Coordinates of C-alpha atoms in Angstrom, one line a residue:
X1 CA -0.7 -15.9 2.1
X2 CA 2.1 -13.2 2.5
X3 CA 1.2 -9.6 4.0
X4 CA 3.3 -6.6 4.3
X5 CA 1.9 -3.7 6.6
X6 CA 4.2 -0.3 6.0
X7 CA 7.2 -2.2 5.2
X8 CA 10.2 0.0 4.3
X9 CA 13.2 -1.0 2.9
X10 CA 16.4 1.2 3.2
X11 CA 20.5 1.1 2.4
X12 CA 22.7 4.0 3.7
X13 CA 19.9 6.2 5.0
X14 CA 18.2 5.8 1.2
X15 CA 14.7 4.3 1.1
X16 CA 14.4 1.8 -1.7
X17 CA 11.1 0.8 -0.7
X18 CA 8.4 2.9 1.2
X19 CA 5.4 2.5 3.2
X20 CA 4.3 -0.8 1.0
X21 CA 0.7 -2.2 2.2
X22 CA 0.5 -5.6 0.0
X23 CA -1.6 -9.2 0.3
X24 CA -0.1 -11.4 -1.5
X25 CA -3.0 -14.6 -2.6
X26 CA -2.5 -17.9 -1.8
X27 CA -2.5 -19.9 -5.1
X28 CA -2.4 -17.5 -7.2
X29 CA 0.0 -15.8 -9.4
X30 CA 1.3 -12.4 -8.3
X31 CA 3.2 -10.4 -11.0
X32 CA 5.0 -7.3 -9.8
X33 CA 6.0 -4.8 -12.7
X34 CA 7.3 -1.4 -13.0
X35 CA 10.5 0.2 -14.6
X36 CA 14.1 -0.5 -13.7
X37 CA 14.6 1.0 -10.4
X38 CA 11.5 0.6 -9.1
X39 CA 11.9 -1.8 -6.2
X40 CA 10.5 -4.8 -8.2
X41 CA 13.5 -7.1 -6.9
X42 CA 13.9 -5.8 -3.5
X43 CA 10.2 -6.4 -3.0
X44 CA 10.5 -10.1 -4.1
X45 CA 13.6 -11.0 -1.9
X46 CA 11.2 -9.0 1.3
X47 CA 8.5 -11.6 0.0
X48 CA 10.9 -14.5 0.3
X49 CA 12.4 -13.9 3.3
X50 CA 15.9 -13.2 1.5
X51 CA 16.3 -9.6 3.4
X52 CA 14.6 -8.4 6.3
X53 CA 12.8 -4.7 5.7
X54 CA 14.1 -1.7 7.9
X55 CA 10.4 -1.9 9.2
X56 CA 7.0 -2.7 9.5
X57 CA 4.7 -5.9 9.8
X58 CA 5.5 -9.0 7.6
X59 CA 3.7 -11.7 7.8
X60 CA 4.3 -15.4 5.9
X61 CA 2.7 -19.0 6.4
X62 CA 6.3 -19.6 4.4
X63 CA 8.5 -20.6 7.3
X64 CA 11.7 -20.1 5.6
X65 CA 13.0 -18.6 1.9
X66 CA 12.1 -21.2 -0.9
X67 CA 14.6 -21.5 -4.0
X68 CA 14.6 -18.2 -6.3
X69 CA 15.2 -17.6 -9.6
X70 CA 17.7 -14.5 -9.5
X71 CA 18.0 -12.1 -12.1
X72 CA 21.5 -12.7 -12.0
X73 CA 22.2 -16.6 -10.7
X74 CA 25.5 -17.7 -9.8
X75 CA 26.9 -20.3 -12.4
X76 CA 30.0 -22.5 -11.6
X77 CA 32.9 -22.9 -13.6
X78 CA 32.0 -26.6 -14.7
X79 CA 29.5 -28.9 -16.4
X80 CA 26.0 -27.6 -17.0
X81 CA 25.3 -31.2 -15.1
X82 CA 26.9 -29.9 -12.4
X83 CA 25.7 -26.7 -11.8
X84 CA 22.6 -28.2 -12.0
X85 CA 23.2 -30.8 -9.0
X86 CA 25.6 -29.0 -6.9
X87 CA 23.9 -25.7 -6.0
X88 CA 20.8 -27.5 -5.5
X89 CA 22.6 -30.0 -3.0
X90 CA 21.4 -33.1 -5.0
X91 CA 23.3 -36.1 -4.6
X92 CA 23.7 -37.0 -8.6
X93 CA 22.4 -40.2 -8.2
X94 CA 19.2 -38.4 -6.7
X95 CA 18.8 -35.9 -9.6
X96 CA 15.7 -36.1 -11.6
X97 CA 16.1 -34.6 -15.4
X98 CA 12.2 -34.2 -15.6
X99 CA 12.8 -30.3 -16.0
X100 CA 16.2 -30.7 -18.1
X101 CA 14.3 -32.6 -20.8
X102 CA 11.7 -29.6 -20.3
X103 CA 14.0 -27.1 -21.0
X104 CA 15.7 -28.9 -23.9
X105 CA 19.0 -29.5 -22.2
X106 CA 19.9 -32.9 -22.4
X107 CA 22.5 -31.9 -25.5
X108 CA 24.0 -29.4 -23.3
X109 CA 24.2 -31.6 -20.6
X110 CA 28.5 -31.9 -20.6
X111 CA 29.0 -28.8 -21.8
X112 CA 30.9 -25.9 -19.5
X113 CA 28.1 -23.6 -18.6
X114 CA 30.1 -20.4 -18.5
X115 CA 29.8 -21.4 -22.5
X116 CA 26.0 -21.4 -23.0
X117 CA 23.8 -18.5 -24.4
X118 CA 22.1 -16.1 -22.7
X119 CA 18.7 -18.2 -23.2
X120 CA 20.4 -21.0 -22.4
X121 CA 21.3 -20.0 -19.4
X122 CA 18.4 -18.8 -18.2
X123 CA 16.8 -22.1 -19.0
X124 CA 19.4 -23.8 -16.8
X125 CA 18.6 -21.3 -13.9
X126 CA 14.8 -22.0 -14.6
X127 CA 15.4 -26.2 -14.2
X128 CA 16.9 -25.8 -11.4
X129 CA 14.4 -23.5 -9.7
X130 CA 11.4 -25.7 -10.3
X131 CA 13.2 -29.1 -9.9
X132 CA 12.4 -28.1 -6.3
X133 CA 8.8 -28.4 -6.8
X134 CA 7.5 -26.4 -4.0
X135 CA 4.4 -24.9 -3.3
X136 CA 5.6 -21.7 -3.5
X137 CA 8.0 -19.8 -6.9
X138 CA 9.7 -16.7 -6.6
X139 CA 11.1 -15.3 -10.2
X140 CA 12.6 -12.4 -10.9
X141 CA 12.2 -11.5 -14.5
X142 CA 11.9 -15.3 -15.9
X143 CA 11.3 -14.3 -19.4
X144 CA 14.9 -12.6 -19.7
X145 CA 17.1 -13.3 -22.6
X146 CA 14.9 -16.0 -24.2
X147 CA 13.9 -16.2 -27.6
X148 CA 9.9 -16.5 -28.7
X149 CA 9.7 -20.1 -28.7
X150 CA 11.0 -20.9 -25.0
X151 CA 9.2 -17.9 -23.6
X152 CA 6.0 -19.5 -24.9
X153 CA 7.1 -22.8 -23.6
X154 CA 7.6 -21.1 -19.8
X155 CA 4.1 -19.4 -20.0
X156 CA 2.4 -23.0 -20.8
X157 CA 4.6 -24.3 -17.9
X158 CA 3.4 -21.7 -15.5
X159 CA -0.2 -22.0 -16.8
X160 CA 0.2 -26.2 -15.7
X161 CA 2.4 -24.8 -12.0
X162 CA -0.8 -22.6 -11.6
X163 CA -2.5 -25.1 -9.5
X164 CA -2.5 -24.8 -6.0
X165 CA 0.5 -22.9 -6.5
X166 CA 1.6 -19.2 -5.1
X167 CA 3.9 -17.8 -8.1
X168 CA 5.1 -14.4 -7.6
X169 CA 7.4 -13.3 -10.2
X170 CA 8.7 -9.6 -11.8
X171 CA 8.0 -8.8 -15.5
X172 CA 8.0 -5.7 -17.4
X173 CA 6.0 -7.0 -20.4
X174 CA 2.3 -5.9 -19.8
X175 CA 1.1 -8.5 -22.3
X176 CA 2.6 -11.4 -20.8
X177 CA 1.0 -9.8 -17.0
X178 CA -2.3 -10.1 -18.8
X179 CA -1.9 -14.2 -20.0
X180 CA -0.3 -15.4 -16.2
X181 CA -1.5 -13.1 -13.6
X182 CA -4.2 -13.5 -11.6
X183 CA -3.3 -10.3 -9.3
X184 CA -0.7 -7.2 -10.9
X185 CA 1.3 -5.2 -8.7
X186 CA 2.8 -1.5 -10.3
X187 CA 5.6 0.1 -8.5
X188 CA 7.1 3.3 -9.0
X189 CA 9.9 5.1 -7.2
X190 CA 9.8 2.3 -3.9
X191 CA 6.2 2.7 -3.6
X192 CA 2.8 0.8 -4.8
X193 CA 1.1 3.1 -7.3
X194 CA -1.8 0.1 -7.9
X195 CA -2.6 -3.0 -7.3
X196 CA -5.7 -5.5 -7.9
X197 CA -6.7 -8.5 -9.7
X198 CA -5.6 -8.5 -13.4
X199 CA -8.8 -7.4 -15.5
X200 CA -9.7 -4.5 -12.5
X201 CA -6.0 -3.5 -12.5
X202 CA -6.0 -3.3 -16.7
X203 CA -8.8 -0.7 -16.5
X204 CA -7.4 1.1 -13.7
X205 CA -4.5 1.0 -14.8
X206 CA -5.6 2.9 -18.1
X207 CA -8.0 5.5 -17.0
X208 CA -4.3 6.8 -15.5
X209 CA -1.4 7.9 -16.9
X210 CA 1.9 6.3 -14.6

């Protein structure tokens, strides 16, 4: 379980996030939405221990960060093999390809990965995130710049990560909050304009105009 009590978030005397009261459940999956701007990314980095807030309470049974997929991951200038070992300190001997096979990458495997696709990319990033295989996965928009047939692919990967698992990941498409979430977050503006478990946040979330 992670629990913020008034946590504020600012940068030169600008709030970015504002008196946020959140719960996040244990083994469940926590999606935080709202526009661009909103704080979605701050939040998630406050929620894994990447930044500290200005103030308030924050609690975590996490003891320290757990891998994150960034919205924008740093690549290397070499093999896609490489970047996939390297930043995640694996020996190469040690690396298991479980999640490259997943992802369809075994073709790319030699390739330079400043040369891959958008999608591709992202599907490199994703590997390397849950060859970890913690209890815990923080994503930050994990849907971006893949086409229809790999986005339903991570969906029916999450749905199997589900178990005893605590996701908590950014999205700004409603539809695909409604098929993973177990618990939606809305943010506007630095602050929490709702929150609740998916079906109670749906019609909440309609009877107002945000």
């Amino acid at each position: 379980m992670i629990k913020l009590e008034k946590i504020c978030f600012e940068i030169d005397n600008k709030f970015i996030l504002k008196n946020l009261d959140l719960v996040i459940p244990k083994n469940k999956t926590t999606i935080i939405m709202g526009k661009n701007g909103s704080g979605k990314s701050t939040l998630l980095k406050i929620l894994n221990q990447i930044i500290k807030p200005s103030s308030g309470k924050f609690y975590s049974e996490l003891e320290n960060p757990v891998p994150m997929l960034f919205q924008k991951p740093i690549l290397m200038h070499n093999t896609v093999d490489y970047n996939y070992h390297i930043l995640n300190k694996i020996k190469k001997h040690q690396i298991n390809y479980t999640w490259f096979k997943t992802f369809n990458l075994n073709n790319l495997i030699n390739q330079n990965a400043m040369s891959l696709s958008g999608g591709e990319k992202q599907k490199l990033f994703l590997a390397r995130v849950m060859s970890f295989n913690q209890n815990s996965l923080f994503l930050d928009e994990p849907n971006q710049s893949l086409d229809l047939d790999s986005e339903n692919l991570l969906l029916d990967l999450l749905k199997q990560e589900q178990t005893n698992k605590t996701i908590v990941m950014t999205l700004h498409d409603f539809e695909i909050a409604k098929i993973i979430g177990d618990y939606i977050v809305y943010m506007e503006n630095g602050q929490i304009l709702l929150k609740d478990f998916t079906d109670d946040f749906f019609k909440k979330f309609h009877q107002n105009s945000f």
